[in-house]
Short mmCIF file of C-alpha atoms in Angstrom, two decimals:
data_model
loop_
_atom_site.label_atom_id
_atom_site.label_comp_id
_atom_site.label_asym_id
_atom_site.label_seq_id
_atom_site.Cartn_x
_atom_site.Cartn_y
_atom_site.Cartn_z
CA MET A 1 11.79 -26.76 84.85
CA ASP A 2 9.94 -24.98 87.43
CA PRO A 3 10.85 -21.14 87.73
CA LEU A 4 13.09 -19.79 90.43
CA ILE A 5 11.86 -16.38 91.81
CA TRP A 6 13.80 -14.31 93.99
CA VAL A 7 12.17 -11.56 96.13
CA ILE A 8 14.44 -8.66 97.39
CA ASP A 9 12.93 -6.18 99.83
CA ASP A 10 14.17 -4.63 103.37
CA GLU A 11 10.91 -4.93 104.80
CA ASP A 12 10.10 -8.51 106.54
CA SER A 13 6.50 -7.70 105.91
CA ILE A 14 6.97 -7.87 102.14
CA ARG A 15 9.04 -10.92 102.20
CA PHE A 16 6.60 -12.88 104.45
CA VAL A 17 3.63 -12.06 101.87
CA PHE A 18 5.79 -13.03 99.19
CA ASP A 19 7.08 -16.13 100.96
CA ARG A 20 3.60 -17.17 101.74
CA ALA A 21 1.90 -16.57 98.32
CA LEU A 22 4.69 -18.50 96.58
CA ASN A 23 4.71 -21.39 98.87
CA ASN A 24 0.91 -21.86 98.54
CA ASN A 25 1.44 -21.83 94.75
CA GLY A 26 4.37 -24.31 95.05
CA ILE A 27 6.74 -22.10 93.16
CA SER A 28 10.27 -22.28 94.06
CA HIS A 29 12.02 -18.90 95.57
CA ARG A 30 14.50 -17.32 97.92
CA THR A 31 14.01 -13.92 99.63
CA PHE A 32 16.86 -11.42 100.43
CA LYS A 33 16.87 -8.38 102.64
CA SER A 34 19.21 -6.27 100.40
CA GLY A 35 20.50 -6.07 96.67
CA ASP A 36 23.82 -6.67 97.97
CA GLU A 37 22.72 -10.40 99.46
CA ALA A 38 21.25 -10.84 96.19
CA LEU A 39 24.17 -9.89 93.96
CA GLU A 40 26.27 -12.00 96.26
CA ALA A 41 23.61 -15.17 95.65
CA LEU A 42 23.91 -14.32 92.09
CA LYS A 43 27.48 -15.40 91.49
CA THR A 44 26.18 -18.96 92.14
CA GLU A 45 22.65 -19.15 91.08
CA ILE A 46 20.48 -17.66 88.37
CA PRO A 47 17.09 -16.98 88.71
CA ASP A 48 14.14 -16.81 86.40
CA VAL A 49 12.19 -13.70 88.04
CA ILE A 50 13.30 -11.14 90.15
CA VAL A 51 10.99 -8.91 92.22
CA SER A 52 12.90 -6.20 94.15
CA ASP A 53 12.07 -2.88 96.09
CA ILE A 54 13.50 0.03 94.30
CA ASN A 55 14.54 1.90 97.67
CA MET A 56 16.64 0.00 100.37
CA PRO A 57 18.29 1.99 102.87
CA GLY A 58 21.40 0.80 104.52
CA THR A 59 22.16 -0.94 101.43
CA GLN A 60 24.69 0.00 98.57
CA THR A 61 22.47 -1.62 96.03
CA ASP A 62 19.08 -0.15 95.13
CA GLY A 63 16.30 -1.63 92.87
CA LEU A 64 17.72 0.38 89.77
CA THR A 65 21.39 -0.45 90.54
CA LEU A 66 20.63 -4.21 90.97
CA ILE A 67 18.83 -4.50 87.53
CA THR A 68 21.86 -3.03 85.65
CA LYS A 69 24.00 -5.57 87.56
CA VAL A 70 21.69 -8.55 87.08
CA HIS A 71 21.35 -7.85 83.33
CA GLU A 72 25.24 -7.81 83.03
CA VAL A 73 25.13 -11.25 84.10
CA ASP A 74 21.86 -12.13 82.03
CA PRO A 75 20.03 -9.62 80.10
CA ASN A 76 16.90 -11.91 79.73
CA ILE A 77 16.11 -12.04 83.59
CA PRO A 78 12.74 -10.17 83.96
CA VAL A 79 12.91 -7.68 87.01
CA ILE A 80 9.51 -6.59 88.76
CA ILE A 81 10.30 -3.22 90.47
CA ILE A 82 7.90 -2.48 93.74
CA THR A 83 7.86 0.69 95.40
CA ALA A 84 6.18 3.06 97.79
CA ASN A 85 7.45 6.00 95.91
CA SER A 86 5.02 5.69 93.14
CA ASP A 87 5.85 8.90 91.15
CA LEU A 88 6.52 9.94 87.39
CA SER A 89 10.15 9.80 88.25
CA SER A 90 10.39 6.10 89.58
CA ALA A 91 8.06 4.82 86.93
CA VAL A 92 10.29 6.32 84.06
CA SER A 93 13.61 5.08 85.68
CA SER A 94 12.24 1.73 86.35
CA TYR A 95 11.58 1.43 82.53
CA GLU A 96 14.68 3.28 81.57
CA HIS A 97 16.78 0.60 83.53
CA GLY A 98 15.18 -2.30 81.78
CA THR A 99 12.15 -3.45 84.20
CA PHE A 100 10.13 -5.71 83.25
CA GLU A 101 7.04 -4.14 85.23
CA TYR A 102 6.50 -1.36 87.61
CA LEU A 103 4.24 -2.18 90.45
CA PRO A 104 3.31 0.31 92.89
CA LYS A 105 2.50 -0.09 96.90
CA PRO A 106 0.20 -1.06 98.29
CA PHE A 107 -0.50 -3.68 95.69
CA ASP A 108 -2.68 -6.92 95.75
CA ILE A 109 -0.81 -10.14 96.18
CA GLU A 110 -2.73 -11.81 93.52
CA GLU A 111 -2.01 -9.18 90.93
CA ALA A 112 1.72 -9.63 92.15
CA MET A 113 1.60 -13.36 91.56
CA SER A 114 -0.01 -12.85 88.21
CA LEU A 115 2.87 -10.57 87.11
CA ILE A 116 5.32 -13.03 88.48
CA ARG A 117 3.81 -15.83 86.05
CA ARG A 118 3.80 -13.73 83.09
CA ALA A 119 7.35 -12.72 83.70
CA ALA A 120 8.54 -16.37 83.97
CA VAL A 121 6.34 -17.00 80.90
CA HIS A 122 8.39 -14.12 79.14
CA ARG A 123 11.49 -15.63 80.35
CA VAL A 124 10.90 -19.04 78.83
CA SER A 125 9.63 -17.38 75.64
CA LEU A 126 13.02 -15.42 75.35
CA ALA A 127 15.12 -18.90 76.04
CA ASN A 128 12.96 -20.76 73.45
CA ARG A 129 13.66 -18.16 70.51
CA LYS A 130 17.44 -17.97 71.85
CA LYS A 131 17.36 -14.03 71.32
CA ASP A 132 19.13 -11.65 73.43
CA ASN A 133 16.81 -8.78 74.18
CA ALA A 134 18.84 -7.15 76.59
CA GLN A 135 17.65 -3.45 77.79
CA GLN A 136 21.06 -1.65 78.81
CA SER A 137 20.64 1.17 81.51
CA VAL A 138 20.18 4.55 79.83
CA GLY A 139 21.60 6.16 82.72
CA ALA A 140 19.70 8.88 85.02
CA THR A 141 16.58 10.23 83.91
CA HIS A 142 16.19 13.82 82.76
CA SER A 143 14.84 16.34 85.19
CA ASP A 144 11.99 18.79 84.39
CA ASN A 145 10.07 21.10 86.50
CA ASP A 146 6.94 20.46 84.47
CA ASP A 147 7.26 16.72 85.51
CA VAL A 148 6.66 17.97 89.15
CA GLU A 149 3.32 18.66 88.61
CA ILE A 150 2.31 15.18 87.17
CA ILE A 151 1.79 13.96 90.55
CA GLY A 152 -0.51 11.45 92.14
CA LYS A 153 -0.65 8.03 93.81
CA SER A 154 -4.03 7.01 92.47
CA PRO A 155 -4.39 3.94 90.45
CA ALA A 156 -5.36 6.15 87.18
CA MET A 157 -2.15 8.33 87.76
CA GLN A 158 -0.09 5.29 88.10
CA ASP A 159 -1.30 4.10 84.78
CA VAL A 160 -0.32 7.46 83.17
CA PHE A 161 3.00 6.87 84.82
CA LYS A 162 3.60 3.49 83.28
CA PHE A 163 2.35 4.88 79.98
CA ILE A 164 5.13 7.80 79.93
CA GLY A 165 7.69 5.06 81.02
CA ARG A 166 6.88 2.65 78.22
CA VAL A 167 6.24 5.27 75.11
CA SER A 168 8.78 7.99 76.01
CA LYS A 169 11.55 5.77 74.03
CA THR A 170 9.53 5.19 70.87
CA ASP A 171 8.97 7.53 68.38
CA VAL A 172 5.25 6.43 67.14
CA PRO A 173 2.64 9.34 67.24
CA VAL A 174 0.58 9.65 70.45
CA PHE A 175 -2.88 10.89 71.14
CA ILE A 176 -3.79 12.11 74.50
CA PHE A 177 -7.61 12.78 75.14
CA GLY A 178 -8.87 14.13 77.97
CA GLU A 179 -10.78 17.37 79.53
CA SER A 180 -9.31 20.76 79.54
CA GLY A 181 -7.02 21.05 82.88
CA THR A 182 -6.25 17.40 83.10
CA GLY A 183 -2.51 18.09 82.23
CA ARG A 184 -2.21 16.54 78.59
CA GLU A 185 0.51 19.15 77.59
CA LEU A 186 2.51 18.15 80.73
CA VAL A 187 2.24 14.46 79.61
CA ALA A 188 3.50 15.51 76.27
CA LYS A 189 6.13 17.31 77.44
CA ALA A 190 7.25 14.49 79.85
CA LEU A 191 7.21 12.05 76.95
CA HIS A 192 9.63 14.57 75.10
CA ASN A 193 11.90 15.15 78.35
CA HIS A 194 12.22 11.38 78.79
CA SER A 195 13.03 10.62 75.13
CA GLU A 196 16.19 10.77 73.16
CA ARG A 197 14.54 13.68 71.08
CA ARG A 198 15.45 15.84 74.21
CA GLY A 199 19.02 16.57 73.29
CA LYS A 200 18.36 16.94 69.69
CA GLY A 201 15.43 19.17 69.40
CA ASP A 202 12.82 21.56 71.01
CA PHE A 203 9.27 20.97 72.38
CA ILE A 204 7.01 22.96 70.29
CA ALA A 205 3.41 23.32 71.41
CA VAL A 206 0.72 24.52 69.26
CA ASN A 207 -2.94 25.05 70.59
CA ILE A 208 -5.30 25.07 67.63
CA ALA A 209 -7.86 26.48 69.70
CA SER A 210 -6.19 29.44 70.11
CA ILE A 211 -5.18 30.43 66.79
CA PRO A 212 -7.71 32.01 64.28
CA LYS A 213 -8.71 29.36 61.64
CA GLU A 214 -7.15 31.25 58.80
CA SER A 215 -3.67 31.36 60.33
CA ILE A 216 -3.59 27.80 61.32
CA GLU A 217 -1.84 26.90 58.34
CA PHE A 218 0.42 29.70 58.22
CA GLU A 219 1.58 28.73 61.80
CA LEU A 220 1.96 25.09 61.24
CA PHE A 221 3.29 25.03 57.51
CA SER A 222 4.45 28.57 56.31
CA ASN A 223 8.46 29.59 56.62
CA ASP A 224 7.77 33.24 55.13
CA LEU A 225 8.28 35.22 58.33
CA GLY A 226 10.58 32.81 59.98
CA PRO A 227 10.47 29.20 60.83
CA CYS A 228 7.09 27.46 61.21
CA ALA A 229 6.13 25.15 63.89
CA ILE A 230 7.33 21.94 62.30
CA GLU A 231 10.61 23.90 61.58
CA ARG A 232 11.17 24.90 65.18
CA ALA A 233 10.52 21.27 66.20
CA GLN A 234 13.13 19.85 63.88
CA GLY A 235 14.76 16.91 65.75
CA GLY A 236 12.21 17.25 68.55
CA THR A 237 8.53 16.97 69.49
CA LEU A 238 5.75 18.84 68.01
CA PHE A 239 2.58 18.94 70.31
CA ILE A 240 -0.76 19.74 68.57
CA ASN A 241 -3.42 20.62 71.33
CA GLU A 242 -7.15 20.54 70.39
CA ILE A 243 -6.47 18.88 66.92
CA GLY A 244 -10.16 18.25 66.60
CA GLU A 245 -10.10 22.06 65.93
CA MET A 246 -7.95 21.61 62.99
CA PRO A 247 -9.27 22.67 59.36
CA MET A 248 -9.56 20.04 56.88
CA ASP A 249 -6.87 21.63 54.87
CA ALA A 250 -4.14 21.65 57.68
CA GLN A 251 -5.33 18.05 58.24
CA THR A 252 -4.21 17.07 54.85
CA ARG A 253 -0.66 18.73 55.23
CA LEU A 254 -0.40 17.06 58.60
CA LEU A 255 -1.49 13.49 57.03
CA THR A 256 1.44 14.00 54.59
CA LEU A 257 3.97 14.75 57.26
CA LEU A 258 3.19 11.71 58.93
CA GLN A 259 3.10 9.58 55.75
CA ASN A 260 6.32 10.83 54.16
CA GLN A 261 8.13 12.51 56.93
CA GLU A 262 8.32 15.66 55.01
CA TYR A 263 5.74 18.86 54.49
CA LEU A 264 5.30 21.31 51.66
CA PRO A 265 5.58 24.72 53.33
CA LEU A 266 2.78 27.32 52.02
CA GLY A 267 3.69 28.99 48.82
CA GLN A 268 6.13 26.54 47.82
CA SER A 269 6.60 23.68 45.30
CA THR A 270 9.57 21.71 46.89
CA PRO A 271 9.06 19.66 49.98
CA CYS A 272 11.00 20.06 53.27
CA LYS A 273 12.33 17.01 55.12
CA ALA A 274 10.85 16.98 58.74
CA ASP A 275 12.20 14.92 61.53
CA VAL A 276 9.67 15.50 64.28
CA ARG A 277 7.90 13.29 66.67
CA VAL A 278 4.00 14.19 66.59
CA ILE A 279 1.93 13.99 69.75
CA VAL A 280 -1.82 15.46 69.44
CA SER A 281 -4.44 15.79 71.95
CA SER A 282 -7.95 16.75 71.94
CA SER A 283 -10.89 17.22 74.45
CA GLN A 284 -13.41 16.16 71.56
CA ASN A 285 -14.53 12.78 70.35
CA LEU A 286 -12.56 12.59 67.16
CA GLU A 287 -14.31 9.31 66.15
CA THR A 288 -17.71 11.34 66.26
CA LEU A 289 -15.94 13.86 64.22
CA ASN A 290 -14.52 11.26 61.95
CA LYS A 291 -18.28 9.77 61.42
CA GLU A 292 -19.45 13.60 60.66
CA GLY A 293 -16.97 13.93 58.04
CA LYS A 294 -14.97 16.80 60.08
CA PHE A 295 -11.86 14.64 60.44
CA ILE A 296 -9.77 13.14 57.80
CA PRO A 297 -9.97 8.83 58.18
CA ASP A 298 -6.61 8.16 57.14
CA LEU A 299 -5.32 10.89 59.80
CA TYR A 300 -7.27 9.68 62.62
CA TYR A 301 -5.97 6.07 62.33
CA ARG A 302 -2.41 7.54 61.50
CA LEU A 303 -2.62 9.31 64.87
CA ASN A 304 -4.49 6.93 67.03
CA VAL A 305 -1.56 4.39 66.98
CA ILE A 306 -0.88 4.61 70.88
CA HIS A 307 -3.29 6.62 73.16
CA ILE A 308 -3.98 7.31 76.61
CA ASN A 309 -7.13 9.02 78.61
CA MET A 310 -6.19 11.53 81.19
CA PRO A 311 -8.08 11.27 84.24
CA PRO A 312 -10.39 14.13 85.32
CA LEU A 313 -9.60 15.33 88.89
CA ARG A 314 -13.24 13.93 90.16
CA ASP A 315 -12.06 10.42 89.31
CA ARG A 316 -8.95 10.64 91.66
CA ASN A 317 -10.11 12.88 94.32
CA ASN A 318 -7.45 11.19 96.50
CA ASP A 319 -4.87 12.76 94.77
CA ILE A 320 -6.42 16.64 95.78
CA PRO A 321 -4.45 16.90 99.00
CA MET A 322 -1.15 16.24 97.41
CA LEU A 323 -1.69 18.23 94.44
CA ALA A 324 -3.11 21.05 96.55
CA ASN A 325 -0.02 20.83 99.05
CA HIS A 326 2.39 21.24 96.18
CA PHE A 327 0.27 24.03 94.30
CA LEU A 328 0.32 25.99 97.64
CA ALA A 329 4.08 25.50 98.24
CA GLN A 330 4.63 26.52 94.48
CA ALA A 331 2.37 29.67 94.99
CA ALA A 332 4.13 30.72 98.15
CA LEU A 333 7.49 30.43 96.42
CA GLU A 334 6.46 32.45 93.46
CA ASN A 335 5.25 35.05 95.77
CA ASN A 336 7.83 35.14 98.41
CA THR A 337 5.58 34.17 101.26
CA GLU A 338 5.11 31.19 103.66
CA PRO A 339 2.99 28.42 102.26
CA LYS A 340 -0.51 28.34 103.26
CA LYS A 341 -2.18 25.23 104.96
CA LEU A 342 -5.61 23.56 104.30
CA THR A 343 -7.64 22.84 107.38
CA SER A 344 -9.19 19.54 107.59
CA GLU A 345 -12.62 20.94 106.81
CA VAL A 346 -11.40 22.73 103.83
CA LEU A 347 -9.73 19.67 102.68
CA VAL A 348 -12.80 17.38 102.88
CA PHE A 349 -14.92 19.80 101.01
CA LEU A 350 -12.34 20.17 98.23
CA CYS A 351 -12.31 16.41 97.75
CA ARG A 352 -15.98 16.45 97.41
CA GLN A 353 -16.18 19.09 94.48
CA PRO A 354 -16.62 18.19 90.86
CA TRP A 355 -13.93 20.26 89.65
CA PRO A 356 -15.02 21.18 85.94
CA GLY A 357 -11.62 22.69 85.33
CA ASN A 358 -9.79 19.97 86.60
CA VAL A 359 -6.10 20.12 87.76
CA ARG A 360 -5.83 23.78 86.40
CA GLN A 361 -9.03 24.73 88.44
CA LEU A 362 -7.24 23.63 91.56
CA LYS A 363 -3.72 25.27 90.64
CA ASN A 364 -5.63 28.48 90.29
CA LEU A 365 -7.76 28.07 93.44
CA CYS A 366 -4.48 27.60 95.32
CA LYS A 367 -2.80 30.73 93.60
CA CYS A 368 -5.86 32.87 94.66
CA LEU A 369 -5.76 31.54 98.12
CA THR A 370 -1.84 32.25 98.87
CA ILE A 371 -2.33 35.80 97.69
CA MET A 372 -5.85 36.78 99.00
CA VAL A 373 -5.66 34.80 102.57
CA THR A 374 -3.81 36.58 105.43
CA GLY A 375 -3.32 34.05 107.87
CA ARG A 376 -1.74 30.89 107.82
CA ASP A 377 -4.29 28.30 108.14
CA ILE A 378 -7.14 28.25 105.29
CA GLN A 379 -10.70 28.19 106.47
CA MET A 380 -13.97 27.58 104.75
CA SER A 381 -14.69 31.07 104.94
CA ASP A 382 -11.52 32.17 103.00
CA LEU A 383 -12.76 30.29 99.68
CA PRO A 384 -13.89 32.47 96.80
CA SER A 385 -17.45 33.34 96.26
CA GLU A 386 -18.26 30.63 93.44
CA TYR A 387 -17.58 28.00 95.99
CA SER A 388 -20.27 29.80 98.42
CA GLN A 389 -23.33 27.80 96.90
CA ALA A 390 -21.49 24.36 97.88
CA ARG A 391 -20.19 25.67 100.96
CA ASN A 392 -23.50 27.01 102.19
CA GLN A 393 -24.45 22.84 101.51
CA GLN A 394 -21.71 21.74 104.19
CA PRO A 395 -22.99 20.55 107.69
CA LYS A 396 -22.40 23.45 110.15
CA ALA A 397 -21.06 20.81 112.79
CA THR A 398 -18.91 17.90 112.65
CA THR A 399 -20.45 14.30 112.50
CA SER A 400 -19.02 11.47 114.15
CA ILE A 401 -19.21 7.86 112.77
CA ALA A 402 -21.81 7.14 115.35
CA GLY A 403 -24.27 10.00 113.74
CA THR A 404 -24.22 12.53 116.44
CA SER A 405 -23.55 16.14 115.84
CA LYS A 406 -21.18 17.82 118.08
CA GLU A 407 -17.78 19.55 118.24
CA PRO A 408 -14.69 16.87 118.57
CA THR A 409 -13.41 16.47 122.20
CA SER A 410 -10.27 14.47 121.36
CA TRP A 411 -7.57 13.78 118.63
CA GLN A 412 -9.25 10.54 118.44
CA GLU A 413 -12.53 11.93 117.79
CA GLN A 414 -11.12 14.05 115.21
CA LEU A 415 -9.71 11.21 113.67
CA ARG A 416 -13.24 9.71 113.86
CA ASN A 417 -14.53 12.75 111.95
CA TRP A 418 -11.58 12.92 109.33
CA VAL A 419 -12.39 9.13 108.56
CA ASP A 420 -16.08 9.72 108.45
CA GLY A 421 -15.45 12.83 106.12
CA ARG A 422 -13.21 10.88 103.73
CA LEU A 423 -15.63 7.81 103.52
CA ARG A 424 -18.76 10.08 102.80
CA ALA A 425 -16.84 11.50 99.99
CA GLY A 426 -16.43 8.30 98.34
CA GLU A 427 -12.62 7.86 98.96
CA HIS A 428 -10.83 4.46 99.34
CA ASP A 429 -7.26 3.42 100.46
CA ILE A 430 -7.61 6.09 102.95
CA LEU A 431 -4.92 4.69 105.19
CA SER A 432 -2.33 5.30 102.50
CA GLU A 433 -2.79 8.96 103.14
CA ALA A 434 -3.36 9.00 106.81
CA THR A 435 -0.72 6.73 107.98
CA PRO A 436 2.16 9.00 106.33
CA GLU A 437 0.90 11.98 108.01
CA PHE A 438 0.55 10.28 111.37
CA GLU A 439 3.95 8.95 111.11
CA ARG A 440 5.10 12.61 109.99
CA VAL A 441 3.68 14.37 113.06
CA MET A 442 5.10 11.59 115.51
CA LEU A 443 8.61 11.92 114.07
CA GLU A 444 8.58 15.78 113.90
CA ALA A 445 7.35 15.80 117.71
CA ALA A 446 9.89 13.52 118.67
CA LEU A 447 12.92 15.22 116.61
CA ALA A 448 11.58 18.72 118.01
CA PHE A 449 11.42 17.21 121.66
CA THR A 450 15.09 15.66 121.48
CA ALA A 451 16.61 18.59 119.54
CA ASN A 452 16.95 16.56 116.34
CA HIS A 453 18.85 13.88 118.05
CA LYS A 454 17.97 10.63 115.65
CA GLN A 455 18.95 7.95 117.82
CA GLU A 456 16.87 9.30 120.99
CA SER A 457 13.89 9.97 118.81
CA ALA A 458 14.20 6.41 117.39
CA LYS A 459 13.99 5.02 121.00
CA LEU A 460 10.96 7.35 122.03
CA LEU A 461 8.98 5.93 119.06
CA GLY A 462 10.05 2.67 119.70
CA TRP A 463 11.81 2.31 116.26
CA GLY A 464 15.26 1.10 115.28
CA ARG A 465 17.61 3.72 113.80
CA ASN A 466 17.25 2.33 110.48
CA THR A 467 13.55 2.45 110.35
CA LEU A 468 13.77 6.08 111.61
CA THR A 469 16.23 6.63 108.73
CA ARG A 470 14.06 5.31 106.14
CA LYS A 471 10.99 7.09 107.43
CA LEU A 472 13.15 10.39 107.22
CA LYS A 473 13.81 9.62 103.62
CA GLU A 474 10.08 8.42 102.62
CA LEU A 475 8.53 11.26 104.35
CA ASN A 476 11.12 13.93 102.96
CA ILE A 477 11.85 15.19 106.50
CA HIS A 478 15.41 17.17 106.95
CA PRO A 479 15.99 17.85 110.49
#
């Protein structure tokens, strides 16, 4: 029997694209404007795969609620969640509610069709085995301030969000690779915060590189002067950073912990039980250390069950504007001052930098600028001296797409120059950054003109009231 696909989205364009693609592939399907309509249809018909938006303003049933209600009827229906709000919270919430896959907008329709086919095969496989693999909703996600800094809309960060969503509920060891400053500890903490261990024990982080070698075993395995790191992490998560720096004796003790769920405290002959999840990270290549005899092979393979590579900031420079605005707002709050704003010239300059210190370097720069810059707008001349060499290589005048050097004379010309700067910086998908900002400016101006009268603002912009309400939520504008 051919599968029946349901597509649920409040946007006409999304439904149209899926309708055309499914028709072209000869796949039976229905489309719905809201989760409420789909739930009503569920009373008389059972689909094989559901594709649903996560946020649908004006309806009582959002995507996550829909998953729960659908799985109450049939827990084996795969649900693919699509969303424009592609952050860590959305990804983790989707997986916690039992989603089959998480697809951030904008997406490639062929990728979506491939997911639909895979979900349909999964559905048939479950039916053939006659097993009920229901994934019940486990409630709302835990919030944690550290999660806020794991932000970005680049494909590389979407992979990180998906990884956290899938792996947080397991107890297997996790290996996080990546350069210093990429946020390895933040990911480890997010795995703990979104796991069942959050309520059972603490997240304990140990940075091997910051501890004298002769004290590493003492820090991890000695209870002489108080609980060691393993004891403090009982029931929770032990995160070992820069594990490549760990001495061989400590590696042997850690291998015993992973093999037997117990450890032998220094100076004692009786082992202690240890209920901890171990997450490790390294900026070194452990495979190379393993071949050089500096890392125990069994420990390497025990740890390298599930791993993720954290992308360096230079490989996701389209996330820099979002990260910089977040760090500037955070620094302003810490220093009780008004948030600074990067000019377009500075923003383009920052997007072109190699960022050897990655996200940590950008965060520290934003702290420095918040304290040192007296005005609200951050100019090129405000950047610290270490950026002077790269700054001096910047063109003195703006260059248009046509190649002429001149000062912009209109907002259209400024927009052209902005686009040119982004393209020269090697960026892609620039509309995903420009369109929300364009809509934000238009919306804020209309609201100011009408003294926050939403219906009148919608008319001035040529939008319906529902569209304006949705845009306010998407852009996080609170008139």
